GROMACS .gro file of C-alpha atoms in nm:
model
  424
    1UNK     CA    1   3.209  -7.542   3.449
    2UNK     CA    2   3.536  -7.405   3.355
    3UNK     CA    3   3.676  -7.450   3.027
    4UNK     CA    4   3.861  -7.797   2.976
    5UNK     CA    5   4.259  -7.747   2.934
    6UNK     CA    6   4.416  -7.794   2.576
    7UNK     CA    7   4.764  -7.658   2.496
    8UNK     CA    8   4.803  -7.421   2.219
    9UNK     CA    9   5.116  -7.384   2.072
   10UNK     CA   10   5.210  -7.030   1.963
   11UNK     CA   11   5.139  -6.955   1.606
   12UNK     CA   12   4.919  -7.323   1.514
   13UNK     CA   13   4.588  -7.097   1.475
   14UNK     CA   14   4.411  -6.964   1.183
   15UNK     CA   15   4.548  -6.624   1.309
   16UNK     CA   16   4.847  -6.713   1.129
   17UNK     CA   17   4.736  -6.807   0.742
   18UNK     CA   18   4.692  -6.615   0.451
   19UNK     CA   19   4.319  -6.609   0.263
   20UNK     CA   20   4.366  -6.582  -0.088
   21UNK     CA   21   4.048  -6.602  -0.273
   22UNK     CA   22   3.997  -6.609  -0.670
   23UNK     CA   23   3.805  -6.310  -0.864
   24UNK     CA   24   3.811  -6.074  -0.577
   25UNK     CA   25   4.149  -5.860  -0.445
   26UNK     CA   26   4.314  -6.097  -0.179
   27UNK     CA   27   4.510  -5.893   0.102
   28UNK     CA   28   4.727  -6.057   0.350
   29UNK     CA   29   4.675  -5.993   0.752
   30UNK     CA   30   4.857  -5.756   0.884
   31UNK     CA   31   5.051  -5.931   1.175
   32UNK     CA   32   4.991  -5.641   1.415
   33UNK     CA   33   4.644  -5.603   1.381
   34UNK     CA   34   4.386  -5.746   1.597
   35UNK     CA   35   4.180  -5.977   1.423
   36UNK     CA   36   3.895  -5.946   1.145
   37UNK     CA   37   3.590  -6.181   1.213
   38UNK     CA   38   3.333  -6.271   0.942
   39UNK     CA   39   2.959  -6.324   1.018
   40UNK     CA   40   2.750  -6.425   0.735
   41UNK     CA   41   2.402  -6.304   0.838
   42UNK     CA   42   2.295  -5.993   0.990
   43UNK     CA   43   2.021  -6.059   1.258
   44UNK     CA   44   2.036  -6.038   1.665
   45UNK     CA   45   2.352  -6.315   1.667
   46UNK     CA   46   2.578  -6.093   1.519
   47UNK     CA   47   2.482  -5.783   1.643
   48UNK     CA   48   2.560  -5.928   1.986
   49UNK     CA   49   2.848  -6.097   1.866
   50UNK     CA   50   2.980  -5.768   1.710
   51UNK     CA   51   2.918  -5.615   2.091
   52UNK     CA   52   3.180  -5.890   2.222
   53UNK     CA   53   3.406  -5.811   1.941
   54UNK     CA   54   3.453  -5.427   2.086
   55UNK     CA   55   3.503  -5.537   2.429
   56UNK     CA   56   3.863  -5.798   2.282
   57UNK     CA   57   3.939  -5.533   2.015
   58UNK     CA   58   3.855  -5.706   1.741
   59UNK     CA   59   3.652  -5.641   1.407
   60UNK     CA   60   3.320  -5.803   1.330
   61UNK     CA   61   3.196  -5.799   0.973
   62UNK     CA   62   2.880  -5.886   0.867
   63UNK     CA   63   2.723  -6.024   0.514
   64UNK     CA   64   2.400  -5.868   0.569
   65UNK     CA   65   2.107  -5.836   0.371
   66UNK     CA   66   1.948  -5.525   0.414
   67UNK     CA   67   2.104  -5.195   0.578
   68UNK     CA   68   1.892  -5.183   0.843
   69UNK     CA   69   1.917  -5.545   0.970
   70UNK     CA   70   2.017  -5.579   1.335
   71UNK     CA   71   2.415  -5.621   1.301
   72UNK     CA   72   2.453  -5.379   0.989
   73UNK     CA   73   2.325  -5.100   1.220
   74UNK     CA   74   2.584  -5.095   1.446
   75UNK     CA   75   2.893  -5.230   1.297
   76UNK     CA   76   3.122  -5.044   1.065
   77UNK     CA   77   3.221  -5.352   0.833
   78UNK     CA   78   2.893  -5.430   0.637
   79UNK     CA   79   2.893  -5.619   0.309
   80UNK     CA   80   2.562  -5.647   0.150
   81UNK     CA   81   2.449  -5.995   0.011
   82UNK     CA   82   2.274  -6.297   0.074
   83UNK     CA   83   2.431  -6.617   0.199
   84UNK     CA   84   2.328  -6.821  -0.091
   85UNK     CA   85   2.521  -6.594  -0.321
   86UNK     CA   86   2.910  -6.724  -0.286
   87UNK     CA   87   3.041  -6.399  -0.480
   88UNK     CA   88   2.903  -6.224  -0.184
   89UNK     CA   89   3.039  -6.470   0.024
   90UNK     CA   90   3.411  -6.395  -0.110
   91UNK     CA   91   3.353  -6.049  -0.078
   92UNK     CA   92   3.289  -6.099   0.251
   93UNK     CA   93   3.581  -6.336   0.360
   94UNK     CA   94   3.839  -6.152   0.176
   95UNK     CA   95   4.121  -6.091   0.479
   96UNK     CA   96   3.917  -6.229   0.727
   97UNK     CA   97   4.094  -6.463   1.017
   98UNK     CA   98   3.785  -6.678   1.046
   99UNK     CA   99   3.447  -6.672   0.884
  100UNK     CA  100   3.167  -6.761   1.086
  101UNK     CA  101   2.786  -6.775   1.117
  102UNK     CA  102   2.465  -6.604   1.271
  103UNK     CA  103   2.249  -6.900   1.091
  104UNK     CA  104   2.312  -7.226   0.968
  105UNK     CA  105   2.171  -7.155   0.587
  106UNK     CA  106   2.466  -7.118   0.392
  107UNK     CA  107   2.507  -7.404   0.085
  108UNK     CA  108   2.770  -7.647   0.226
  109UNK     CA  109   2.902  -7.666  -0.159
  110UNK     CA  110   2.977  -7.272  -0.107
  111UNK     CA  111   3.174  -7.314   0.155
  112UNK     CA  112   3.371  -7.616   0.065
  113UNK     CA  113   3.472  -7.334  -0.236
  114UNK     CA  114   3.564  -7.105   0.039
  115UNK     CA  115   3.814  -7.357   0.190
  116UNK     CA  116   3.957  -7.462  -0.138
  117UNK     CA  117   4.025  -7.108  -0.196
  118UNK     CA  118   4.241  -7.056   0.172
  119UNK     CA  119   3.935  -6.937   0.409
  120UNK     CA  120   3.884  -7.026   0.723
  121UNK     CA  121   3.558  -7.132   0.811
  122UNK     CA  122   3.423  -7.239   1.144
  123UNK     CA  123   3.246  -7.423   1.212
  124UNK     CA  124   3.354  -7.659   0.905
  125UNK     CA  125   3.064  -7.783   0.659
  126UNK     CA  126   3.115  -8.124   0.740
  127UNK     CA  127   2.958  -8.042   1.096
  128UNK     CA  128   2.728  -7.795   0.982
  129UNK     CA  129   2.540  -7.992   0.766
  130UNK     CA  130   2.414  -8.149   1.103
  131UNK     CA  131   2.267  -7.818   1.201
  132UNK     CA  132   2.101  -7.790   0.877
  133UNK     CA  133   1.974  -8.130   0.768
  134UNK     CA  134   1.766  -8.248   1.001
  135UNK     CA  135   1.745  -8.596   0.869
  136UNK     CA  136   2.083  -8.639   0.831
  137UNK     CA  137   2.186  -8.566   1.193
  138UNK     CA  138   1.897  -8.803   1.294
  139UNK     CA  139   2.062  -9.064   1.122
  140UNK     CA  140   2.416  -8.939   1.214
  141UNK     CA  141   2.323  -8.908   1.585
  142UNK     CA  142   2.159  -9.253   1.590
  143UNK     CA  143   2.458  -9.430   1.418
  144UNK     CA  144   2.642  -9.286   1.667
  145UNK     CA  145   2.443  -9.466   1.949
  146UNK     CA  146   2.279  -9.085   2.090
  147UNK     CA  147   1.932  -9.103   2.194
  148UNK     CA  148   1.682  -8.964   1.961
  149UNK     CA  149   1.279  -8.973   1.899
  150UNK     CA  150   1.204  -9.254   1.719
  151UNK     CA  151   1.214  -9.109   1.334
  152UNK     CA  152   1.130  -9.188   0.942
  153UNK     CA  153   1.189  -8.993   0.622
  154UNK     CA  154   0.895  -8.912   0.452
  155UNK     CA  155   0.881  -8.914   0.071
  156UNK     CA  156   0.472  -9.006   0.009
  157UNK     CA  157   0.186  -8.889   0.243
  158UNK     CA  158   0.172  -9.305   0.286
  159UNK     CA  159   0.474  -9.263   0.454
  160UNK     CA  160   0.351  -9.016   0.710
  161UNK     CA  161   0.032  -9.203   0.729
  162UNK     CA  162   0.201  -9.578   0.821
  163UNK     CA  163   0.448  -9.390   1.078
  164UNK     CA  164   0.127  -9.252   1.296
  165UNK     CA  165  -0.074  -9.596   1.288
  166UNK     CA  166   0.296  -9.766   1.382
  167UNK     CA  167   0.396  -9.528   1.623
  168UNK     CA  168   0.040  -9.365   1.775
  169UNK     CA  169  -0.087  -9.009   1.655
  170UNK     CA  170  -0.078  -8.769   1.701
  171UNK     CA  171   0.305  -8.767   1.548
  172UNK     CA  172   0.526  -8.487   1.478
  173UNK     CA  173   0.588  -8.374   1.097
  174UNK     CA  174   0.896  -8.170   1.052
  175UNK     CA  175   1.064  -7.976   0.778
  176UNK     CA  176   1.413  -8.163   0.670
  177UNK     CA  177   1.581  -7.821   0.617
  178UNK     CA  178   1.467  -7.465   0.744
  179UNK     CA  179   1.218  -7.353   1.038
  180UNK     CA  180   1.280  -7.208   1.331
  181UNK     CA  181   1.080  -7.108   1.652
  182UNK     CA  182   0.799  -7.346   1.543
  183UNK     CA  183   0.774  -7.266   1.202
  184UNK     CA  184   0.798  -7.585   1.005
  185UNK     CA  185   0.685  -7.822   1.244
  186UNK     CA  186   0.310  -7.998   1.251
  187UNK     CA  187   0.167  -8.212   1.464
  188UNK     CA  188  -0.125  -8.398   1.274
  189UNK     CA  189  -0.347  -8.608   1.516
  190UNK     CA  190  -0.495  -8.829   1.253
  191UNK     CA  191  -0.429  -8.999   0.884
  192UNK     CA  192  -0.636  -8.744   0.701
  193UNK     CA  193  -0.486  -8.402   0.877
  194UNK     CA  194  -0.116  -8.569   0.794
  195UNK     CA  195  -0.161  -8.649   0.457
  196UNK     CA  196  -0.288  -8.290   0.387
  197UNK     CA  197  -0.040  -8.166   0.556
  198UNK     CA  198   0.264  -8.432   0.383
  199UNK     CA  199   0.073  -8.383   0.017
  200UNK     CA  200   0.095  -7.960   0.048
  201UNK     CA  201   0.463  -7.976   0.187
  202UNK     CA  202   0.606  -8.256  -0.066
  203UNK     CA  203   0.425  -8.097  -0.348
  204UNK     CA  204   0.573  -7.728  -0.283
  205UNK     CA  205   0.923  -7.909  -0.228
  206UNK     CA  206   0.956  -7.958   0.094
  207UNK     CA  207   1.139  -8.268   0.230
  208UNK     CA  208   0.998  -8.422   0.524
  209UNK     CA  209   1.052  -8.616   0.838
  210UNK     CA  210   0.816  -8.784   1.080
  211UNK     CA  211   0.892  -8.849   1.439
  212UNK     CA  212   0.727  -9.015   1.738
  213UNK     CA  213   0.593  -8.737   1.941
  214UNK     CA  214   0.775  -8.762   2.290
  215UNK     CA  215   0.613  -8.784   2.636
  216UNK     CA  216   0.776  -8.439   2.723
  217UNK     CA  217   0.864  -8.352   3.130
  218UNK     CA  218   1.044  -8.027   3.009
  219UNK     CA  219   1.293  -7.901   2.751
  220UNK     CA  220   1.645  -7.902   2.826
  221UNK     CA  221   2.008  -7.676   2.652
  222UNK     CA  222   2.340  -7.790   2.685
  223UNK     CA  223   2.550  -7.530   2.526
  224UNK     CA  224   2.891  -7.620   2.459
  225UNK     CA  225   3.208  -7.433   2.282
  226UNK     CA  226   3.515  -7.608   2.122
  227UNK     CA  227   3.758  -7.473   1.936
  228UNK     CA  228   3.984  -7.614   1.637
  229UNK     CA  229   4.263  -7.734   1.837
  230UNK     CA  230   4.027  -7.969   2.044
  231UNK     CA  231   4.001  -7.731   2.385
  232UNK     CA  232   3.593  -7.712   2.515
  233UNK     CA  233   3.415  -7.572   2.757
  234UNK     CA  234   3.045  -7.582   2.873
  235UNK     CA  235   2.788  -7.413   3.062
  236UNK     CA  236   2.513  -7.493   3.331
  237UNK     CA  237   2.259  -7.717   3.104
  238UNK     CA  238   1.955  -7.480   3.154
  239UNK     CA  239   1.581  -7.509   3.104
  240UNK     CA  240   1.406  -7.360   2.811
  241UNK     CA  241   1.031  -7.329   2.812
  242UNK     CA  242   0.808  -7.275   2.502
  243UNK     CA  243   0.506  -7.107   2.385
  244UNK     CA  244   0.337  -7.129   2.058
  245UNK     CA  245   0.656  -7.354   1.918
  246UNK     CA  246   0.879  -7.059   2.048
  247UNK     CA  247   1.144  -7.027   2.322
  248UNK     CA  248   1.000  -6.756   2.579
  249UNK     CA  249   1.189  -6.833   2.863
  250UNK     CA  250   1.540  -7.018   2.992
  251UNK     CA  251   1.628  -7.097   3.325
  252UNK     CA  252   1.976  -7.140   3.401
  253UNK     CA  253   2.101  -7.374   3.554
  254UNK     CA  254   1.773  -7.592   3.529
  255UNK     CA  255   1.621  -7.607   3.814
  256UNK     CA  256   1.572  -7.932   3.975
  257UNK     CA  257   1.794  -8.086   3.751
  258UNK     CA  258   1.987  -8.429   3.911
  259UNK     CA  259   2.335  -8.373   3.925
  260UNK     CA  260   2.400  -8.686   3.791
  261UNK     CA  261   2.165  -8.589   3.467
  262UNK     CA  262   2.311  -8.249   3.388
  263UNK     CA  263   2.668  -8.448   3.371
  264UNK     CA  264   2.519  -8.704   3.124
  265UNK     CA  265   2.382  -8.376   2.931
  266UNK     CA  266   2.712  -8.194   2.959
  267UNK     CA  267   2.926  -8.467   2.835
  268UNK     CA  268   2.700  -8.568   2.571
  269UNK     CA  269   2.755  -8.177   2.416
  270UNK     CA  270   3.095  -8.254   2.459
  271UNK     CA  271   3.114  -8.569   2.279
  272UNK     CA  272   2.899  -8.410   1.966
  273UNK     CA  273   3.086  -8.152   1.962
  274UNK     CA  274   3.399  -8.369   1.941
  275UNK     CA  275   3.269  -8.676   1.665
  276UNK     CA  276   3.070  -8.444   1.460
  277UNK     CA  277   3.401  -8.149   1.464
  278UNK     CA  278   3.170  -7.852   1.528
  279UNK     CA  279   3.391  -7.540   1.619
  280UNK     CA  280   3.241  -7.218   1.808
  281UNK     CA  281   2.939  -7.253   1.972
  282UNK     CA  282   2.704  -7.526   1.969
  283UNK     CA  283   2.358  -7.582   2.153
  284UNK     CA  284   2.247  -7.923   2.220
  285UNK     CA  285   1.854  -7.897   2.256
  286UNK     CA  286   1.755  -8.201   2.466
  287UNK     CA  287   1.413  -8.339   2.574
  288UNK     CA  288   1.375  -8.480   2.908
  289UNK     CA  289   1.102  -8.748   2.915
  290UNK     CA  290   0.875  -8.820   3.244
  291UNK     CA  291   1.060  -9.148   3.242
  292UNK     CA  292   1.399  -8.949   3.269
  293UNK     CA  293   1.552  -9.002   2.936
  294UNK     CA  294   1.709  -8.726   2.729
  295UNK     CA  295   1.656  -8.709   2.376
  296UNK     CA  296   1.858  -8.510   2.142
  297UNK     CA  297   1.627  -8.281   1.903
  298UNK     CA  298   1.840  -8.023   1.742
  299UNK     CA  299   2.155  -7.874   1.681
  300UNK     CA  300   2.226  -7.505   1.672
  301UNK     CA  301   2.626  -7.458   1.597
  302UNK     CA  302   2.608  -7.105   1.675
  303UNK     CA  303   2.507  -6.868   1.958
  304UNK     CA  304   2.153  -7.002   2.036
  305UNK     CA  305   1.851  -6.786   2.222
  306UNK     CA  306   1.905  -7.070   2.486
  307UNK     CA  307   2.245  -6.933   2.575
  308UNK     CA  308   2.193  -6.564   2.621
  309UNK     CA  309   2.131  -6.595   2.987
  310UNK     CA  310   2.548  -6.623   3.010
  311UNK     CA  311   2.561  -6.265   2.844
  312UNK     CA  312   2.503  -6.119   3.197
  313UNK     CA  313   2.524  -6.447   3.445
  314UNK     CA  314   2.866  -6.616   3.335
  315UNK     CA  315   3.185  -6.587   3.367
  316UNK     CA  316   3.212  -6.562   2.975
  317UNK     CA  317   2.957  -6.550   2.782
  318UNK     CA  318   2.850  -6.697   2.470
  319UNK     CA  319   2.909  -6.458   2.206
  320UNK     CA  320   3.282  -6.392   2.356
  321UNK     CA  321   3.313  -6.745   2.386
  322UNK     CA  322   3.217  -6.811   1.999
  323UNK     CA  323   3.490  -6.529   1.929
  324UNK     CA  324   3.731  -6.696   2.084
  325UNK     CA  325   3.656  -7.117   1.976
  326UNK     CA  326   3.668  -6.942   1.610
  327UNK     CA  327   3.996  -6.781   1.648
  328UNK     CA  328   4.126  -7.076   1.854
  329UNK     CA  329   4.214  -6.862   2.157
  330UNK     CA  330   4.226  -7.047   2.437
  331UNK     CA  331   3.797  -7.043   2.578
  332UNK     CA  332   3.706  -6.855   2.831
  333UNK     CA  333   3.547  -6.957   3.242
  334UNK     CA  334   3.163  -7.061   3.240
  335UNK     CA  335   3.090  -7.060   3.570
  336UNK     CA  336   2.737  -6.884   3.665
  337UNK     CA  337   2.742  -6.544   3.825
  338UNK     CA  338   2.457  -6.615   4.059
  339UNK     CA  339   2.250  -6.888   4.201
  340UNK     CA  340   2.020  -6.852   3.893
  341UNK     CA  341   1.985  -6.645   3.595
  342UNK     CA  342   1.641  -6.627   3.389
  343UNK     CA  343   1.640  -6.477   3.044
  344UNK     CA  344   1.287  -6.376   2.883
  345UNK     CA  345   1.257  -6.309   2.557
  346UNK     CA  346   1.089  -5.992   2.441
  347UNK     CA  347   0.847  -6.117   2.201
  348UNK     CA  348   0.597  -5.804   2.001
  349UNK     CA  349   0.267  -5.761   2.133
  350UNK     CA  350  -0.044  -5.870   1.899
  351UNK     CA  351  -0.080  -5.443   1.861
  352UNK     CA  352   0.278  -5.273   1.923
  353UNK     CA  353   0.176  -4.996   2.204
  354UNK     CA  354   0.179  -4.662   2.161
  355UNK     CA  355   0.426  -4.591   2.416
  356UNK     CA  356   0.787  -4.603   2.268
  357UNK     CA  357   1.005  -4.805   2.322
  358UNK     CA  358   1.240  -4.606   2.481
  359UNK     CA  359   0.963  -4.471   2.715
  360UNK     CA  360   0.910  -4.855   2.819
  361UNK     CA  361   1.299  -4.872   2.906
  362UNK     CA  362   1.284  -4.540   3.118
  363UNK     CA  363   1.029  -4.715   3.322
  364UNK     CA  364   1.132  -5.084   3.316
  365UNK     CA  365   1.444  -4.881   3.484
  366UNK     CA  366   1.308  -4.669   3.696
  367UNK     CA  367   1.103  -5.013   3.870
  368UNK     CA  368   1.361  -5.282   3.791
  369UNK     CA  369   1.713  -5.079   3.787
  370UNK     CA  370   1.901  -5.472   3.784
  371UNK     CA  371   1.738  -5.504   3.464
  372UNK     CA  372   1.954  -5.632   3.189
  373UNK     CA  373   1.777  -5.504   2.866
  374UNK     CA  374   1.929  -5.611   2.527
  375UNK     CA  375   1.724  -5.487   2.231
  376UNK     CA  376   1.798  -5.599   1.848
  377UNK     CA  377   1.735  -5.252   1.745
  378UNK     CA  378   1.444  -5.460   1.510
  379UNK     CA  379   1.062  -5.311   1.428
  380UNK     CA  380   0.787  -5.476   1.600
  381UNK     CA  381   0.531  -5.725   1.499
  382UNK     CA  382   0.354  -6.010   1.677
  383UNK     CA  383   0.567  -6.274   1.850
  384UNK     CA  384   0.880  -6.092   1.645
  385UNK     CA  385   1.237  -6.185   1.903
  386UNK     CA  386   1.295  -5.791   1.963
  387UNK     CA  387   1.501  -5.850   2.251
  388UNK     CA  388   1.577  -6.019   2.597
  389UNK     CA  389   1.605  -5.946   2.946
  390UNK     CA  390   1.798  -6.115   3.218
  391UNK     CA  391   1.770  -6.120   3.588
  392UNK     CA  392   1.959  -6.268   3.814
  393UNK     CA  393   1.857  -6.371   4.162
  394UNK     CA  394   1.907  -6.648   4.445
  395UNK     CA  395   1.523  -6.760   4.404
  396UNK     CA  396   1.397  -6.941   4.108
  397UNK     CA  397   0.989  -6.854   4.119
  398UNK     CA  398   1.120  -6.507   4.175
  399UNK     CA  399   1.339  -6.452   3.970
  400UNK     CA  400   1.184  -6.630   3.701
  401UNK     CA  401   0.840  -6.357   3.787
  402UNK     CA  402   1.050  -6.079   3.756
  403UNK     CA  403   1.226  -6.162   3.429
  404UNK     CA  404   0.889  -6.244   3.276
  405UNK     CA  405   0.723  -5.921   3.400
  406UNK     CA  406   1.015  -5.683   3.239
  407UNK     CA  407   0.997  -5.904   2.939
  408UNK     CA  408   0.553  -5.817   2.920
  409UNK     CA  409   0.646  -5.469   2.983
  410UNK     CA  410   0.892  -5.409   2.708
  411UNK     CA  411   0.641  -5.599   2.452
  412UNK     CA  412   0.314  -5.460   2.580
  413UNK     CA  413   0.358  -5.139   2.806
  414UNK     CA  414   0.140  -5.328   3.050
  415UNK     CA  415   0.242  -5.454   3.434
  416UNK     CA  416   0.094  -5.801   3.441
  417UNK     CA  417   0.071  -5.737   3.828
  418UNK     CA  418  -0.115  -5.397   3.780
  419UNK     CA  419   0.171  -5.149   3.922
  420UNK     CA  420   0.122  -4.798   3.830
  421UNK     CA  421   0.420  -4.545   3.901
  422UNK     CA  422   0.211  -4.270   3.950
  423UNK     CA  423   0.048  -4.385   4.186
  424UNK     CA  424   0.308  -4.595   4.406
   0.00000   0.00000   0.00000
């Protein structure tokens, strides 16, 4: 879908401020340079985001924490830190045109010191504490009439324990701040496994939700863009399957999707994207129910796993489109490439192979040449995100086998179909 039409009056953006931070030596932009982007974290996000960067001519700098983290290997512009350290955060921003993220981690109090100093930071805390508080966009998204699972806070393992006889067990426990890729998520099928579970969590300080688990058809992305001057765009809502609590696979656009469904999905990203004030790029992860509901579960307001399909099979793709919301240029085309796209996620092997890696690319190539291979330049270790591959097709079952295949190859140096190029 192509990006919705705003008009942006020359010289309104964030392009065209001045950051001046305390205890650190401010320097003004220089008019004639392209712009300087800040990404606090240095994983897979912002080593793909620094990739778009190159191709507009722009700088990517990265608060990382370690030298050898995904982004810091390959851009030029590294400051070491950690994101809950705001000195390192000023180092960081200091002439930046917009400071951004690769995670949603980053104390809200830190940056509301960033603003008050002159950065700009997109998206705003105000919407980002929606990505990070769980409970608190439950209860945002519900006072704002969106469809969620039914929820509760949980403060006492009595808490956890009336929720499942109220609402059926097994029910779905969930970390109020952190996880990812099913870490911090239970699902206790009876009194006595959730109160062990609510009684180790609460006493190790972790705040808790509990939520009705949902009769699931399928899990569904909308992923949406929208800059500070209001424009957004969106792309094909896709499907995203999971394994083990992690995203393996996305389909995009989902298949067998009613039109009249992927609209409601698209304009709901729109509309959160609008009332909360979220800026770059935002993924909507939705649940559709066998009764044909969509349910809102999470908010990413960054470059999610769920969009990296677009890299190769849209228009624009995510991590140029988060470039540009951020710097509030005007957003890019989303339209697909091809009848369907599938992205799997290379995920490390239970025993990394003894093959290299690069000797898996040479013959991923050599079988699959319209391979799209993007590695995170990251050591392996079981289930470890090491990288992705897309395909893109005209058949879905196809297209979808060959992604997977490519994806088993790079993470175990084994053809799930048996093929041998020796011998073919």
């Amino acid at each position: 879908m192509p990006a919705i039409p705003g008009r942006q009056p020359a010289g309104t953006g964030p392009r065209g401020t001045m950051t001046i931070l305390s205890n650190v030596s401010a320097r003004s932009f220089d008019s004639s340079a392209m712009p300087t982007v800040t990404m606090i974290g240095g994983g897979q996000l912002a080593r793909m985001t620094h990739q778009a960067a190159v191709a507009l001519g722009q700088r990517l700098r990265v608060l990382a924490e370690r030298p050898d983290d995904p982004a810091a290997q390959v851009t030029p512009e590294v400051v070491l830190g950690t994101h809950t350290d705001l000195a390192a955060l000023r180092k960081a921003a200091v002439g930046s045109h917009a400071v951004t993220f690769d995670h949603e981690h980053v104390p809200t109090e830190h940056l509301e010191a960033l603003i008050a100093e002159g950065v700009n930071v997109q998206p705003p805390p105000g919407a980002l504490v929606y990505a990070q508080d769980k409970l608190a966009m439950r209860r945002k998204l519900a006072e704002l009439g969106v469809p969620v699972p039914v929820f509760t806070a949980v403060a006492s393992a009595a808490d956890a324990v009336a929720f499942g006889d109220e609402h059926g067990w097994p029910v779905v426990l969930k970390a109020v701040r952190g996880g990812y890729d099913g870490r911090g998520v239970w699902m206790p099928a009876d009194a006595a496994e959730a109160t062990r579970i609510a009684d180790d969590q609460l006493a190790h300080g972790v705040a808790l939700l509990a939520e009705a688990k949902v009769d699931l058809k399928r899990e569904l992305s909308a992923m949406v863009a929208r800059s500070p001057f209001g424009q957004a765009a969106v792309w094909p809502v896709v499907e995203t399957v999971q394994r083990n609590g992690q995203c393996a696979v996305v389909i995009a656009p989902a298949p067998e999707l009613p039109e009249q469904r992927a609209t409601e999905a698209s304009a709901l990203a729109l509309r959160l994207a609008s009332e909360l004030g979220t800026t770059g790029a935002m993924a909507v992860e939705l649940f559709e129910t066998h009764a044909g509901e969509l349910l809102v579960n999470e908010l990413a307001m960054r470059p999610h796993n769920s969009g990296h399909w677009s890299m190769d099979g849209a228009v624009t793709g995510q991590f140029e489109q988060h470039l540009r919301a951020v710097l509030d240029y005007p957003l890019g085309d989303t339209a697909p490439l091809a009848p369907v796209t599938v992205m799997a996620n290379i995920l490390g092997a239970p025993e990394a192979p003894a093959m290299s890696m690069d000797e898996r690319l040479h013959h991923l190539f050599a079988r699959m040449p319209d391979a799209r291979v993007h590695l995170y330049g990251k050591g392996e270790r079981p289930d470890r995100k090491i990288g992705h591959i897309n395909i893109l097709g005209d058949d879905v079952a196809a297209t979808r086998e060959q992604a997977e295949r490519a994806a088993h190859w790079m993470s175990h140096a084994v053809w799930t179909d048996g093929w041998d190029p020796h011998h073919e």
